[in-house]
Short mmCIF file of C-alpha atoms and ligand atoms in Angstrom, two decimals:
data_model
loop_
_atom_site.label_atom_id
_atom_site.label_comp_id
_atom_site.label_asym_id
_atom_site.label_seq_id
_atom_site.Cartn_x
_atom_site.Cartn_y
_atom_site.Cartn_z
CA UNK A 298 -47.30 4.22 -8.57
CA UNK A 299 -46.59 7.12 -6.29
CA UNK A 300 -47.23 10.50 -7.94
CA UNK A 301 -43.85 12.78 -8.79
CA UNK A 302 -44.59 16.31 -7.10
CA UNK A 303 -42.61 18.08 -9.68
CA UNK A 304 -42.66 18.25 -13.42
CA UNK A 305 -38.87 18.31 -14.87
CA UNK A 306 -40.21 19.99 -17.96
CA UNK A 307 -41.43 22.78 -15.93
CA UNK A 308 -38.22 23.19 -13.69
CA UNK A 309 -36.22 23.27 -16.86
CA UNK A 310 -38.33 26.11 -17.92
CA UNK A 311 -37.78 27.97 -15.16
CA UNK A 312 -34.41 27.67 -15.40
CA UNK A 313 -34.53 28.46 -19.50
CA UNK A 314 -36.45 31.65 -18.51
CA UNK A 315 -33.99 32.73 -15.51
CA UNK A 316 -36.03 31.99 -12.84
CA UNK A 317 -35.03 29.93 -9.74
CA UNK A 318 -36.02 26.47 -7.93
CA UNK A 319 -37.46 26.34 -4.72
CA UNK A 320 -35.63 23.69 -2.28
CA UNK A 321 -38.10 21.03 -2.60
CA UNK A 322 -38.18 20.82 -6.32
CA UNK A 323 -33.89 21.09 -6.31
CA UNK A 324 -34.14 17.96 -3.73
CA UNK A 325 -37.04 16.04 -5.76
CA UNK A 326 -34.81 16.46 -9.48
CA UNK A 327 -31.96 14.95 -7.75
CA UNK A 328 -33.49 12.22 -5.87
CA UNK A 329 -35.62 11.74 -9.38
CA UNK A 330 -32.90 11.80 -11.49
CA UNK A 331 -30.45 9.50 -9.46
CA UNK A 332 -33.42 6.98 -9.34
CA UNK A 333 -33.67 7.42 -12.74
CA UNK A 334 -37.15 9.34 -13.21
CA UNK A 335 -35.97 12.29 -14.78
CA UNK A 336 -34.08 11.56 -18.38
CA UNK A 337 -30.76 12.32 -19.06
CA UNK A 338 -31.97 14.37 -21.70
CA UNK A 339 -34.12 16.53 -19.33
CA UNK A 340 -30.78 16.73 -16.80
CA UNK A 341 -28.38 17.77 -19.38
CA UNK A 342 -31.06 20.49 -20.19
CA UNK A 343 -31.13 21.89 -17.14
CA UNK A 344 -27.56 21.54 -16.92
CA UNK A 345 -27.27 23.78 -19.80
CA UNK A 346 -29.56 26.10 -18.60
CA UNK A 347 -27.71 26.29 -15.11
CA UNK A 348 -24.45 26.69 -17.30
CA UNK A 349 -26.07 30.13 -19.63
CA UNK A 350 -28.02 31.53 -16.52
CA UNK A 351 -26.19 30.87 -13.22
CA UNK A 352 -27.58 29.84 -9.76
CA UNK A 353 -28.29 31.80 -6.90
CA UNK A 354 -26.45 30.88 -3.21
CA UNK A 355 -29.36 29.38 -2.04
CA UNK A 356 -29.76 27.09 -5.31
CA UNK A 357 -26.14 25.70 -4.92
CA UNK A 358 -26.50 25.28 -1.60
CA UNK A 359 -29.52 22.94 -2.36
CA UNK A 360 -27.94 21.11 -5.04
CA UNK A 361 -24.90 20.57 -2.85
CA UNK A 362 -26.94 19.36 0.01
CA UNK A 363 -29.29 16.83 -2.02
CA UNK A 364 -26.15 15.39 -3.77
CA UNK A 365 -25.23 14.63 -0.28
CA UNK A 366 -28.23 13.00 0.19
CA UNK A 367 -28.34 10.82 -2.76
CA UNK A 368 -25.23 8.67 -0.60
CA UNK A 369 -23.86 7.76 2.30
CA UNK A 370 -22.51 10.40 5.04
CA UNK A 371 -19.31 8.93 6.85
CA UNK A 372 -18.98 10.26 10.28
CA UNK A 373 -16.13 10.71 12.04
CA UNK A 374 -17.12 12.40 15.27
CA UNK A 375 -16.27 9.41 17.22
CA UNK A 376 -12.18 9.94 16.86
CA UNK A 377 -10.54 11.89 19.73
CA UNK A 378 -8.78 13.93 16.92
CA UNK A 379 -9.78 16.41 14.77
CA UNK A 380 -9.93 16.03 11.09
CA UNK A 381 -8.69 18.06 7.74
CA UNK A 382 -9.20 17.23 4.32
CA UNK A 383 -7.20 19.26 1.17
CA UNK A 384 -8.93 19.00 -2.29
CA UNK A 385 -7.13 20.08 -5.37
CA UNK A 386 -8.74 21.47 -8.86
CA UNK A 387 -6.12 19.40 -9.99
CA UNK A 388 -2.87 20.28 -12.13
CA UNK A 389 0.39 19.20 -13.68
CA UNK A 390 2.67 17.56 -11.56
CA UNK A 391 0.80 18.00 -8.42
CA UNK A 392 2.03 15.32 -6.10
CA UNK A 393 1.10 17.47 -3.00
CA UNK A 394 -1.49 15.43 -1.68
CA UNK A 395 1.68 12.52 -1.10
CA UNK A 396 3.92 14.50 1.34
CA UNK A 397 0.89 16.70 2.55
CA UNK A 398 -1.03 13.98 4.23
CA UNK A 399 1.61 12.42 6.40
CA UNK A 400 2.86 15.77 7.26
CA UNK A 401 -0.32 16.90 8.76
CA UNK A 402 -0.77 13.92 10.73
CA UNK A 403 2.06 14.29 12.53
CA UNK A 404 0.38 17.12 14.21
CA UNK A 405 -2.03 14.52 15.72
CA UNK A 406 -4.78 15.63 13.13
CA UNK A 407 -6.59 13.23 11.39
CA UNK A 408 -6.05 13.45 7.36
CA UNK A 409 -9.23 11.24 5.48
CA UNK A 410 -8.01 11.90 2.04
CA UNK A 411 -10.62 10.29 -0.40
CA UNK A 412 -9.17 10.54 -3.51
CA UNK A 413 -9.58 9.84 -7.67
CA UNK A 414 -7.74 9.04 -9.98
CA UNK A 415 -6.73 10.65 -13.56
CA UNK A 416 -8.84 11.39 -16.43
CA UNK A 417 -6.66 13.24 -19.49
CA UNK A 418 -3.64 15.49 -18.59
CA UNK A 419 -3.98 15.72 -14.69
CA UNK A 420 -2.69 13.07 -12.83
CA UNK A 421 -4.33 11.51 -9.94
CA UNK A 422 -3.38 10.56 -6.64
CA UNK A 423 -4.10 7.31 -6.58
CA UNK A 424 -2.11 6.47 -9.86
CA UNK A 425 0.59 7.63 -8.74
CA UNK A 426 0.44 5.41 -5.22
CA UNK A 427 0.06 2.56 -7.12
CA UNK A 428 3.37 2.62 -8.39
CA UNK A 429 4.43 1.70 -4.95
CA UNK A 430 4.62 -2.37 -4.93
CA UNK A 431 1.10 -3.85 -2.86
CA UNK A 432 0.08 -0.47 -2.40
CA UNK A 433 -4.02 -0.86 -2.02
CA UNK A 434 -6.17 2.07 -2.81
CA UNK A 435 -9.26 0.47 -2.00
CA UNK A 436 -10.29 0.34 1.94
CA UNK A 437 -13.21 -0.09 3.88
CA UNK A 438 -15.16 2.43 5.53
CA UNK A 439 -13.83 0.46 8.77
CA UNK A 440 -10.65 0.36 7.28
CA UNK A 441 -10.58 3.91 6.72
CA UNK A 442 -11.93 4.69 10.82
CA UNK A 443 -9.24 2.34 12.13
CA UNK A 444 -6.36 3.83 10.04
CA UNK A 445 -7.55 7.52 11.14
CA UNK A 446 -8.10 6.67 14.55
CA UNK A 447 -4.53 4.28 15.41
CA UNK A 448 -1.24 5.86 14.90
CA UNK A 449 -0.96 6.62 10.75
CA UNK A 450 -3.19 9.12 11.31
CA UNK A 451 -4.35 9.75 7.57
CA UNK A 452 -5.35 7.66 4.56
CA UNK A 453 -5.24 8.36 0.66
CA UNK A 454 -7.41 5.78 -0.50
CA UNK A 455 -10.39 5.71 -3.11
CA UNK A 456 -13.50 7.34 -2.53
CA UNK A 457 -16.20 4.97 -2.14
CA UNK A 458 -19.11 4.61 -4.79
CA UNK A 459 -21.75 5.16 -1.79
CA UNK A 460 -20.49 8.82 -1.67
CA UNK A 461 -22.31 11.61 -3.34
CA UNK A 462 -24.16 8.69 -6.13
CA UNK A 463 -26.17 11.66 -7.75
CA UNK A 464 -22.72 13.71 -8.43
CA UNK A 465 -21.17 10.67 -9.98
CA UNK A 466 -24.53 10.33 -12.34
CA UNK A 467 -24.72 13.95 -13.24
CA UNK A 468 -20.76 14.45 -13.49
CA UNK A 469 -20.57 11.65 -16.20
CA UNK A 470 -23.28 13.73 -17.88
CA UNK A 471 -21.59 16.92 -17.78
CA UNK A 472 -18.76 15.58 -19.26
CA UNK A 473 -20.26 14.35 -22.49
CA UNK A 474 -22.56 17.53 -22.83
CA UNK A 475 -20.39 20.32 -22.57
CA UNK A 476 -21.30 21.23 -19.55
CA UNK A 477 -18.38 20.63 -17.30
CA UNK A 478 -17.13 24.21 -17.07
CA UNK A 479 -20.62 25.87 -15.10
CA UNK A 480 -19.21 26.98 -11.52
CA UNK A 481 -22.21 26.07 -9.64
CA UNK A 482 -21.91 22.81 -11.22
CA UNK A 483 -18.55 22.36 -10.35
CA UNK A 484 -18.58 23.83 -6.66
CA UNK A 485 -21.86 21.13 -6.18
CA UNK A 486 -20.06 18.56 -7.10
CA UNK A 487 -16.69 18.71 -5.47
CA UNK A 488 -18.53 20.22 -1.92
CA UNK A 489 -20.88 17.17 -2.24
CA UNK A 490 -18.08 14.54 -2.05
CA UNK A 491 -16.13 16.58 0.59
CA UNK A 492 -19.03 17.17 2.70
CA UNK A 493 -20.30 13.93 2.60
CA UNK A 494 -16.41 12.49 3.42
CA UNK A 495 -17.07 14.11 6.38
CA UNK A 496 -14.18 16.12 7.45
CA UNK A 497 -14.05 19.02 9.48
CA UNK A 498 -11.58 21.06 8.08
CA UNK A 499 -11.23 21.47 4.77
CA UNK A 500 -8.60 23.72 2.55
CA UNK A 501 -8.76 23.51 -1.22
CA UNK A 502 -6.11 23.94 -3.71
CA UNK A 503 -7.92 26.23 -6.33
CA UNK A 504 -5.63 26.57 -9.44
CA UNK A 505 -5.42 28.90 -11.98
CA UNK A 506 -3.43 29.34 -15.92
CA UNK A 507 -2.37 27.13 -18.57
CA UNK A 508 -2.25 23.45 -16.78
CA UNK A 509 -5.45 23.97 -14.02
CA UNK A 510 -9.31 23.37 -15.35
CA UNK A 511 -10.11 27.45 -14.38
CA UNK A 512 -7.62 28.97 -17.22
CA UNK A 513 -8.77 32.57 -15.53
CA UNK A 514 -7.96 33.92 -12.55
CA UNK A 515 -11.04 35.37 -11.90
CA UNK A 516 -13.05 32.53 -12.39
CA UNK A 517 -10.62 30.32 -10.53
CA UNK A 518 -11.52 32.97 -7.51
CA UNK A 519 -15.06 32.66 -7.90
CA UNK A 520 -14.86 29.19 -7.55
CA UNK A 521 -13.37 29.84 -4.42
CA UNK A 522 -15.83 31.41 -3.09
CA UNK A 523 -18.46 29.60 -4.06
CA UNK A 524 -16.44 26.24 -2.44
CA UNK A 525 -15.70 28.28 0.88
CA UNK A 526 -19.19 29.84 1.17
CA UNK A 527 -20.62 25.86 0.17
CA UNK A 528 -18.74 24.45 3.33
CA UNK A 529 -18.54 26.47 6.10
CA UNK A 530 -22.96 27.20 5.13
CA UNK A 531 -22.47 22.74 5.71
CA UNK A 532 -20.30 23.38 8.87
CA UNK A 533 -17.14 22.40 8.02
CA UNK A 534 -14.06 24.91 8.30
CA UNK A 535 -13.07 26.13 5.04
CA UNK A 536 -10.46 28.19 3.10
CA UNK A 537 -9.08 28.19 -0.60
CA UNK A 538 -5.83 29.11 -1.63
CA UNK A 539 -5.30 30.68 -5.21
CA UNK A 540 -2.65 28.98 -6.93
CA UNK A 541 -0.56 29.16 -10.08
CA UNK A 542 -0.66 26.54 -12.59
CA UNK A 543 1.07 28.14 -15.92
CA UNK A 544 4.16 26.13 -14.78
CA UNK A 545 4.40 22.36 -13.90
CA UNK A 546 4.82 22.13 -10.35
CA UNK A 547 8.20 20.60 -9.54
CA UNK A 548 10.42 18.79 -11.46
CA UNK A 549 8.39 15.39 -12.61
CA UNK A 550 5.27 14.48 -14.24
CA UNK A 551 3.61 11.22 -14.16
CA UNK A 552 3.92 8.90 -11.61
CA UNK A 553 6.69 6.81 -10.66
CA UNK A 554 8.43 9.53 -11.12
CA UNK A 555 5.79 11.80 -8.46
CA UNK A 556 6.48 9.71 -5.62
CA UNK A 557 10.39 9.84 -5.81
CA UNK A 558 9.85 13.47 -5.69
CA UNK A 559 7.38 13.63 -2.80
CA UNK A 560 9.72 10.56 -0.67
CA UNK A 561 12.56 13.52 -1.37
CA UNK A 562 10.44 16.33 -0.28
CA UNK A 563 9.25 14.30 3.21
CA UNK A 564 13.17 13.43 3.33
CA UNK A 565 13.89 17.47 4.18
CA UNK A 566 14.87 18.79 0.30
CA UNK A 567 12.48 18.09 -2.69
CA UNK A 568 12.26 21.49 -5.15
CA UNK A 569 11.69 24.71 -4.02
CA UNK A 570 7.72 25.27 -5.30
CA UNK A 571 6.62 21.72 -3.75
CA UNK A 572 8.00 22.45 -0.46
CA UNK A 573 6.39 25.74 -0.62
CA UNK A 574 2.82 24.22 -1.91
CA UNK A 575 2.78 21.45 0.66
CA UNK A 576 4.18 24.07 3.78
CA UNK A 577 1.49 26.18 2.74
CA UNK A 578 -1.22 23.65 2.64
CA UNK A 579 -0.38 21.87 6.02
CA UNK A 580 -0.29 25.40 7.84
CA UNK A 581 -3.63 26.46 6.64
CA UNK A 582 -5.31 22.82 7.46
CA UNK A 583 -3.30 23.18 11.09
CA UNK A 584 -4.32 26.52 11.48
CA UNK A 585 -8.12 25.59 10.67
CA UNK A 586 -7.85 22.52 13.12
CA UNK A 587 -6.69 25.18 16.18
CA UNK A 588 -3.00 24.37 15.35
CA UNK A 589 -1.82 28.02 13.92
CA UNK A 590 1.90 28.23 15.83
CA UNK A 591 2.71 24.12 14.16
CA UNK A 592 6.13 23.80 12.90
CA UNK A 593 5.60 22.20 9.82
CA UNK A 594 8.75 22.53 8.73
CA UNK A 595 10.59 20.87 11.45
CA UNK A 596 8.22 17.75 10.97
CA UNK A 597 10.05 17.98 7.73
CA UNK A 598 13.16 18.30 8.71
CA UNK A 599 13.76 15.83 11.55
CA UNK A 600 12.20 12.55 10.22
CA UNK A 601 8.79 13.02 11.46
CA UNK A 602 6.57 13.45 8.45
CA UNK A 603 9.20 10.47 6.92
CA UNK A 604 8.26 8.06 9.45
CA UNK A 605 4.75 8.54 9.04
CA UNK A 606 4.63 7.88 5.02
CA UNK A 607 6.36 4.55 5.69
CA UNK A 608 3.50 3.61 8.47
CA UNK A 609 0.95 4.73 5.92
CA UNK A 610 2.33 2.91 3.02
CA UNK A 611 3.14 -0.20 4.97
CA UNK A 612 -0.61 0.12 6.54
CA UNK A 613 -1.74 -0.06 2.99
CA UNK A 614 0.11 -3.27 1.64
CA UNK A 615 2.88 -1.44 0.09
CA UNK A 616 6.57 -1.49 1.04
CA UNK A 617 8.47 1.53 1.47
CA UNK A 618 11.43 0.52 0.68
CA UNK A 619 10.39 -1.45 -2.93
CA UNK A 620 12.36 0.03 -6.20
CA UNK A 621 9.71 1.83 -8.07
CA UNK A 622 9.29 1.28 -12.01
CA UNK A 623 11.66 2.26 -14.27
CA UNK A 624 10.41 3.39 -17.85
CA UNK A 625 12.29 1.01 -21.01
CA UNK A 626 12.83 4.27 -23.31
CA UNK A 627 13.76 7.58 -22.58
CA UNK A 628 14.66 10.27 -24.78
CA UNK A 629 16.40 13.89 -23.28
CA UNK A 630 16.00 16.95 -25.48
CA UNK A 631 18.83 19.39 -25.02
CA UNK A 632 19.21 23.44 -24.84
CA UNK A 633 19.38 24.30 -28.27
CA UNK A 634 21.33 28.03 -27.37
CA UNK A 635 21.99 29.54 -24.48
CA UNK A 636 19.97 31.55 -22.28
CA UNK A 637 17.57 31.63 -19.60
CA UNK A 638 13.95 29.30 -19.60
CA UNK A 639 11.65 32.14 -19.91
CA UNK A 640 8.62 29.81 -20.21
CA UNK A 641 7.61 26.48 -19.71
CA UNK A 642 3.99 25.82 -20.41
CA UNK A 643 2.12 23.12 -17.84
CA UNK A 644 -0.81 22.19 -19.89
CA UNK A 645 1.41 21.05 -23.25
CA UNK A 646 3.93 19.32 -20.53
CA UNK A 647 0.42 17.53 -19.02
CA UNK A 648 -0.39 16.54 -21.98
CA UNK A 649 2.86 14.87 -23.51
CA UNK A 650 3.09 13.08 -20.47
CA UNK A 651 -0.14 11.73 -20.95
CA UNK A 652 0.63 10.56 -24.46
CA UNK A 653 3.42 9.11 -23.09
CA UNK A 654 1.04 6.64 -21.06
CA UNK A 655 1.44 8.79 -17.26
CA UNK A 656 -2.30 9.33 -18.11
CA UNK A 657 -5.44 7.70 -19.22
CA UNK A 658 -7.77 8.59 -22.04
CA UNK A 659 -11.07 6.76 -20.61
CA UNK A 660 -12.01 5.84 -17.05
CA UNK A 661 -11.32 1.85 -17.26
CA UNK A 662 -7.81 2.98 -19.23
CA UNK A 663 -4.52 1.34 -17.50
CA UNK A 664 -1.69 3.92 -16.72
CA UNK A 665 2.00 3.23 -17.58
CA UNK A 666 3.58 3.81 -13.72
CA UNK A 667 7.13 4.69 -14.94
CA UNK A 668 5.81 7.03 -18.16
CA UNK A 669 6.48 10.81 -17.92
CA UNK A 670 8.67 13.59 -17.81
CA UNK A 671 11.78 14.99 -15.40
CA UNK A 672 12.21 18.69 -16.17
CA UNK A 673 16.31 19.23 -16.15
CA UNK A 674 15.57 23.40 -15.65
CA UNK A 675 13.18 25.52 -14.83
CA UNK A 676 11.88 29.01 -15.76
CA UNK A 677 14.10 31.39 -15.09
CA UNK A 678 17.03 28.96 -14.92
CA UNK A 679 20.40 29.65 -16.71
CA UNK A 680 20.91 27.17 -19.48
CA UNK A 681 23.90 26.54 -21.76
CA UNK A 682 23.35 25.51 -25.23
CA UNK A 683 23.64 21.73 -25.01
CA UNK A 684 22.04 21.01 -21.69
CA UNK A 685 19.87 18.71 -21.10
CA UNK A 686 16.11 20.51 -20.78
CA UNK A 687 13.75 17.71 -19.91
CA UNK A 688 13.92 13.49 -20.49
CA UNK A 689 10.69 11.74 -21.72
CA UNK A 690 10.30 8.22 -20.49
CA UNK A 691 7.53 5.48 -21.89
CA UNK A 692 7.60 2.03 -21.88
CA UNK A 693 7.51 2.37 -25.76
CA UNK A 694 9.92 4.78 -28.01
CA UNK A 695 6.85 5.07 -30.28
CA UNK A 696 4.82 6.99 -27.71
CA UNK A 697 8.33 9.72 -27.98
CA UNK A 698 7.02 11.73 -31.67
CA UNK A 699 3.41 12.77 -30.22
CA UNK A 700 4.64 14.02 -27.02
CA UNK A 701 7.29 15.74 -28.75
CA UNK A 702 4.42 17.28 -30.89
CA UNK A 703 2.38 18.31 -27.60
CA UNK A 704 5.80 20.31 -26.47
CA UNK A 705 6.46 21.72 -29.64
CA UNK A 706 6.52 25.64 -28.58
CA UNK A 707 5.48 25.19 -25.43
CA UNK A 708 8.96 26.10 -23.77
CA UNK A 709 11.36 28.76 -24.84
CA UNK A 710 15.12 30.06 -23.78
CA UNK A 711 15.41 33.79 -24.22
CA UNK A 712 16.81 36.72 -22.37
CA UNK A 713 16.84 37.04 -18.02
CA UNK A 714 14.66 40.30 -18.76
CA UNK A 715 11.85 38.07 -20.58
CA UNK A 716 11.45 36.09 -17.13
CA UNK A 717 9.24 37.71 -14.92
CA UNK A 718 9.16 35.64 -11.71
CA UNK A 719 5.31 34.87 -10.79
CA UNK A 720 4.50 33.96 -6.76
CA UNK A 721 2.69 30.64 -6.63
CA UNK A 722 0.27 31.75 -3.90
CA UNK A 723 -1.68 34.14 -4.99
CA UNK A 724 -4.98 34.63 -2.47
CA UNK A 725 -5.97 32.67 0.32
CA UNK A 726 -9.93 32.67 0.70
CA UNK A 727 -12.19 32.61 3.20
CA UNK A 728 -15.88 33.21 4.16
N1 URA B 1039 -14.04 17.79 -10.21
C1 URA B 1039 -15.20 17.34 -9.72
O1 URA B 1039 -15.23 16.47 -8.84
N2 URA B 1039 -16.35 17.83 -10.24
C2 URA B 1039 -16.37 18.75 -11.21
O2 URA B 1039 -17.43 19.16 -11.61
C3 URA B 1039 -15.15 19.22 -11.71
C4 URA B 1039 -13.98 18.73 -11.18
#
């Protein structure tokens, strides 16, 4: 039996006492740990310990890297395109990724959007393409080349499980330890997937307030930061932009429901705070892959961006054209005075639409494609007392009470002067 160079008793010491690990022993605990030397016990230690006393650049850099290791590295340096990636911290009703993807490639820049799916109240990407008749999440990594390299241009399909193994071992962890929420746990293990993915540009979504996973905008910034810093140290072109997530973005939650909105939005309308979300996003990915002067918008406007969805969906089994679910129940709650929406809370809204079956409460869960919610108004709309505010839809009118619960106070109608309009880009981020 080969001797272990490292003790994992000792390096969660070190770690106890606020010390640091050298690069070797970061690189022999993941390897060990992924091969299953070092005991989950010992890992969710440490994990503990990284959570109460931090890690220095250097340690997250090493963690990053070795995650990378523990997997494959895909490599597309043999496209005559360049490539940019977007990653999300995920939100309520964020369909961005949908119109986002095609609109970039337009530009002749190569999108390889690995993607996940949802786990409690934020919906994932992939869900929400499987509402789309035959639409297949699951490519090859030749698949994935060809797609990239012939004239779609992008792919949203799932990650593979050869990415980033040790991340997936450690995340699953994390999440049953209560140790999700350290930051150089959570940089590590979205820069590991990303880096091993490997794009070249890569712009992430950071959100902030109610309905995003950093509550704080402070945190949410040094997230950032730590993300940037993690991938342009690996050598791939990064920025973050700050984001506010106290509000549902656009008017529907869940999934069905996601892609109508995002087929509007790459038709040349969609509401106002997608558009904005998804103009922003391709700009800074174009801008990052030498493209700063691209009119996004006209890509928009003239059918460009539209064509290229139905290529992609069509290259991925689906038809375009299919109807998409449509939920049995629904149930509309009404204005009860009149007034203006002065707030309308995105984490209760997440989670009713969850209860309502848009989400999933463990990994192997199904999702209900046509649950959700369509918001009627939002914040700082005029309402009259009687107007519809929002319509739940489920498969099942029993699902209707607990989501109801969930929204209880989570919206309200007041005075104009109670509305303070908030931006919904806050920072962009670089190194
Ligand atoms: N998403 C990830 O992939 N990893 C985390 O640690 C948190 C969110």
């Amino acid at each position: 039996m080969a001797v272990e160079p490292f003790d994992a008793v000792q390096l969660i010491g070190a770690k106890r006492d606020g010390g640091s690990l050298t690069t070797p022993q970061i690189q022999w605990l993941v390897d060990a740990y992924t091969r299953g030397y070092v005991a989950d016990s010992q890992m969710s230690a440490l994990a503990m310990a990284i959570l109460l006393n931090g890690m220095s650049r250097q340690e997250i850099r090493d963690l990053t890297m070795a995650m990378v290791a523990s997997g494959e590295r895909l490599d597309f340096s043999g496209l005559d395109k360049p490539t940019a990636d977007k990653h999300s911290t995920g939100g309520v009703g964020d369909k961005i990724t949908l119109p986002l993807m095609p609109l970039v490639a337009c530009f002749g820049v190569a999108v390889p959007q690995l993607s996940g799916r949802g786990l409690g109240h934020t919906g994932g990407t992939l869900d929400k393409l499987e509402s789309i008749p035959g639409w297949r999440a699951s490519l090859s990594n030749d698949e994935v080349f060809a797609q990239l390299a012939g004239p779609v241009g992008g792919v949203i399909c799932a990650a593979g499980a050869g990415l980033a193994p040790a991340d997936k071992k450690l995340y699953a962890l994390r999440d049953t330890t209560g140790t999700v929420e350290a930051i150089p746990l959570i940089a590590s293990s979205i820069m590991s997937k990303k880096i091993a993915e490997g794009t070249g540009v890569l712009v992430l979504d950071v959100k902030f307030g109610s309905g995003a996973f950093m509550k704080d905008f402070a945190k949410a910034r040094e997230l950032a930061q730590t993300m940037v810093e993690l991938g342009t140290d690996a050598g791939v072109a990064t920025s973050a932009l700050l984001t506010d997530m106290n509000v549902p973005l656009g008017l529907t939650i869940g999934n069905a429901n996601e892609v109508r909105e995002s087929v509007e939005v790459l038709a040349g309308g969609g509401p106002a705070d997608v558009l904005e979300l998804t103009v922003a996003l391709a700009r800074e990915m174009l801008s990052l892959a030498g493209q700063p002067d691209a009119d996004v918008e006209a890509a928009l406007t003239d059918g460009r961006a539209m064509d290229r969805w139905r290529a992609f969906v069509t290259a991925q089994g689906g038809d375009p054209d299919a109807a998409l679910p449509e939920p049995r129940e629904t149930h509309t709650v009404v204005a009860p005075s009149s007034g203006v929406l002065t707030r309308q809370e995105a984490l209760p809204f997440g989670i009713a639409a969850w209860r309502l079956g848009a989400g999933r409460a463990r990994q192997e869960d199904p999702v209900v494609h046509a649950a959700g919610i369509e918001l009627h108004a939002k914040p700082g709309d005029t309402v009259t007392a009687g107007q519809p505010l929002f319509t739940l839809a489920a498969d099942d009118a029993a699902r209707f009470e607990r989501a109801l619960e969930a929204l209880d106070g989570a919206w309200e109608i007041g005075e104009a002067s109670a509305h303070t309009p908030s931006p919904l880009v806050v920072e962009r981020v670089t190194q």
